[in-house]
Amino acid sequence: MDRTDSLIEQFRALPAESDEKRELIAAMGDMLADRPDHPAAVPFLASVTADSEEYDLARVEATMVLRLRPPTEDDFRLRAGQALLTVLRGPDENLVRQYAAMALGPYADDPEVHEVLAAAVMDDFDRLVRDNALAALDEAGPSDKRIELLHRLSADAALGHEAVRILSSWGLEPAA
C-alpha cells in the first residue's frame, strides 16, 4: 500500500465532520506535486469534491488541490473537471460552490466548463460564485470565447470594472 492509499484509508475511517479529513486531503495534494496523475488520488479527490454528503471543509480542500495540482492526463482532467462542475451546478453549500468556481480555471479550455463558468459569471445568484468564476476565467487566460464573454460582462454593474481590467491585462481594449 502506497502513501496515497494509506491517506484514503485514514480518510474513510474518520467520523463525518472530522477536520482531520481536510488535513489528509491537503497531504494528498502535497503528494500530487510529484505525481499529478496518481491513479488513486485523482479519482478520490474528484469523488470527495462531488459528494454533497461529505464534510464541506474536506470538499473545499479537495477543490483547492484540483485547482493547484490539476491532472495532466486527459481522462483524469475530465474527471476532475466534471466533479467541479457537479458542485457548481448543484444546490451545494455556497462556500463549496465558490471554491469549485475558482478551481475551474485550469479546466476552462473544455467547452462544457467554459459554458458553465460563463453562466455562473453572468447570472449566478451568489455574488462570490460570480467573482470566483471571473477569477477562474482570468486564470485560464485569453481565448476567443473568454474575450467575447468579458466584452459582454464589461457592461455589468457589479463585475464590469473587473472584466475591463482583465481585458486590459491581456492587452485588449474593452468593447465600445
mmCIF file of N, CA, C and O in Angstrom, residues 42 46 49 66 71 75-87 89 100 103-104 107 110 112-113:
data_model
loop_
_atom_site.group_PDB
_atom_site.id
_atom_site.type_symbol
_atom_site.label_atom_id
_atom_site.label_comp_id
_atom_site.label_asym_id
_atom_site.label_seq_id
_atom_site.Cartn_x
_atom_site.Cartn_y
_atom_site.Cartn_z
ATOM 1 N N VAL A 42 -6.423 11.108 -7.833
ATOM 2 C CA VAL A 42 -7.301 11.975 -8.620
ATOM 3 C C VAL A 42 -8.752 11.514 -8.553
ATOM 4 O O VAL A 42 -9.639 12.322 -8.254
ATOM 5 N N ALA A 46 -11.747 13.727 -6.800
ATOM 6 C CA ALA A 46 -12.953 14.054 -7.566
ATOM 7 C C ALA A 46 -14.197 13.558 -6.847
ATOM 8 O O ALA A 46 -15.212 14.278 -6.785
ATOM 9 N N THR A 49 -14.905 15.806 -3.834
ATOM 10 C CA THR A 49 -15.404 17.091 -4.307
ATOM 11 C C THR A 49 -16.885 17.013 -4.651
ATOM 12 O O THR A 49 -17.675 17.884 -4.252
ATOM 13 N N LEU A 66 -7.422 20.267 -6.600
ATOM 14 C CA LEU A 66 -7.684 20.088 -8.027
ATOM 15 C C LEU A 66 -7.351 21.344 -8.828
ATOM 16 O O LEU A 66 -7.007 21.267 -10.004
ATOM 17 N N PRO A 71 -4.681 17.546 -12.884
ATOM 18 C CA PRO A 71 -4.110 16.394 -13.577
ATOM 19 C C PRO A 71 -3.671 16.783 -14.982
ATOM 20 O O PRO A 71 -4.225 17.694 -15.602
ATOM 21 N N ASP A 75 -8.049 11.858 -19.253
ATOM 22 C CA ASP A 75 -9.168 11.220 -18.547
ATOM 23 C C ASP A 75 -9.292 11.745 -17.112
ATOM 24 O O ASP A 75 -10.398 11.977 -16.619
ATOM 25 N N PHE A 76 -8.163 11.934 -16.461
ATOM 26 C CA PHE A 76 -8.187 12.458 -15.091
ATOM 27 C C PHE A 76 -8.632 13.916 -15.071
ATOM 28 O O PHE A 76 -9.367 14.342 -14.183
ATOM 29 N N ARG A 77 -8.173 14.714 -16.060
ATOM 30 C CA ARG A 77 -8.598 16.124 -16.144
ATOM 31 C C ARG A 77 -10.108 16.198 -16.326
ATOM 32 O O ARG A 77 -10.774 17.014 -15.699
ATOM 33 N N LEU A 78 -10.637 15.348 -17.196
ATOM 34 C CA LEU A 78 -12.072 15.332 -17.435
ATOM 35 C C LEU A 78 -12.828 14.960 -16.165
ATOM 36 O O LEU A 78 -13.814 15.613 -15.809
ATOM 37 N N ARG A 79 -12.339 13.961 -15.478
ATOM 38 C CA ARG A 79 -12.992 13.509 -14.244
ATOM 39 C C ARG A 79 -12.974 14.607 -13.174
ATOM 40 O O ARG A 79 -13.973 14.865 -12.509
ATOM 41 N N ALA A 80 -11.839 15.273 -13.007
ATOM 42 C CA ALA A 80 -11.731 16.360 -12.034
ATOM 43 C C ALA A 80 -12.634 17.524 -12.429
ATOM 44 O O ALA A 80 -13.366 18.071 -11.588
ATOM 45 N N GLY A 81 -12.606 17.902 -13.700
ATOM 46 C CA GLY A 81 -13.453 18.993 -14.169
ATOM 47 C C GLY A 81 -14.931 18.685 -13.985
ATOM 48 O O GLY A 81 -15.711 19.556 -13.572
ATOM 49 N N GLN A 82 -15.328 17.454 -14.260
ATOM 50 C CA GLN A 82 -16.730 17.068 -14.090
ATOM 51 C C GLN A 82 -17.160 17.133 -12.629
ATOM 52 O O GLN A 82 -18.278 17.539 -12.318
ATOM 53 N N ALA A 83 -16.269 16.752 -11.728
ATOM 54 C CA ALA A 83 -16.597 16.835 -10.295
ATOM 55 C C ALA A 83 -16.816 18.282 -9.883
ATOM 56 O O ALA A 83 -17.767 18.598 -9.151
ATOM 57 N N LEU A 84 -15.965 19.169 -10.361
ATOM 58 C CA LEU A 84 -16.112 20.590 -10.036
ATOM 59 C C LEU A 84 -17.388 21.158 -10.648
ATOM 60 O O LEU A 84 -18.092 21.957 -10.014
ATOM 61 N N LEU A 85 -17.724 20.737 -11.864
ATOM 62 C CA LEU A 85 -18.966 21.181 -12.493
ATOM 63 C C LEU A 85 -20.190 20.699 -11.723
ATOM 64 O O LEU A 85 -21.177 21.437 -11.594
ATOM 65 N N THR A 86 -20.127 19.477 -11.231
ATOM 66 C CA THR A 86 -21.237 18.936 -10.442
ATOM 67 C C THR A 86 -21.532 19.833 -9.251
ATOM 68 O O THR A 86 -22.686 20.134 -8.950
ATOM 69 N N VAL A 87 -20.484 20.282 -8.594
ATOM 70 C CA VAL A 87 -20.652 21.160 -7.427
ATOM 71 C C VAL A 87 -21.205 22.513 -7.852
ATOM 72 O O VAL A 87 -22.156 23.021 -7.252
ATOM 73 N N ARG A 89 -22.930 23.379 -10.412
ATOM 74 C CA ARG A 89 -24.310 23.281 -10.901
ATOM 75 C C ARG A 89 -25.302 22.921 -9.802
ATOM 76 O O ARG A 89 -26.499 23.124 -9.958
ATOM 77 N N ALA A 100 -15.407 25.765 -5.902
ATOM 78 C CA ALA A 100 -15.472 24.999 -7.151
ATOM 79 C C ALA A 100 -15.366 25.933 -8.351
ATOM 80 O O ALA A 100 -14.659 25.634 -9.319
ATOM 81 N N ALA A 103 -11.849 26.956 -8.784
ATOM 82 C CA ALA A 103 -10.972 25.848 -9.169
ATOM 83 C C ALA A 103 -11.074 25.470 -10.642
ATOM 84 O O ALA A 103 -10.250 24.713 -11.137
ATOM 85 N N LEU A 104 -12.051 26.000 -11.353
ATOM 86 C CA LEU A 104 -12.254 25.598 -12.738
ATOM 87 C C LEU A 104 -11.309 26.269 -13.739
ATOM 88 O O LEU A 104 -11.298 25.898 -14.916
ATOM 89 N N TYR A 107 -9.286 24.128 -16.098
ATOM 90 C CA TYR A 107 -10.109 23.241 -16.912
ATOM 91 C C TYR A 107 -10.939 24.008 -17.945
ATOM 92 O O TYR A 107 -11.739 23.434 -18.671
ATOM 93 N N ASP A 110 -12.038 23.255 -21.727
ATOM 94 C CA ASP A 110 -13.113 22.306 -22.024
ATOM 95 C C ASP A 110 -14.370 23.129 -22.317
ATOM 96 O O ASP A 110 -14.758 23.972 -21.502
ATOM 97 N N GLU A 112 -17.528 22.571 -22.167
ATOM 98 C CA GLU A 112 -18.575 22.479 -21.142
ATOM 99 C C GLU A 112 -18.212 23.319 -19.923
ATOM 100 O O GLU A 112 -19.067 24.011 -19.355
ATOM 101 N N VAL A 113 -16.961 23.275 -19.512
ATOM 102 C CA VAL A 113 -16.518 24.089 -18.374
ATOM 103 C C VAL A 113 -16.687 25.568 -18.717
ATOM 104 O O VAL A 113 -17.189 26.346 -17.901
#
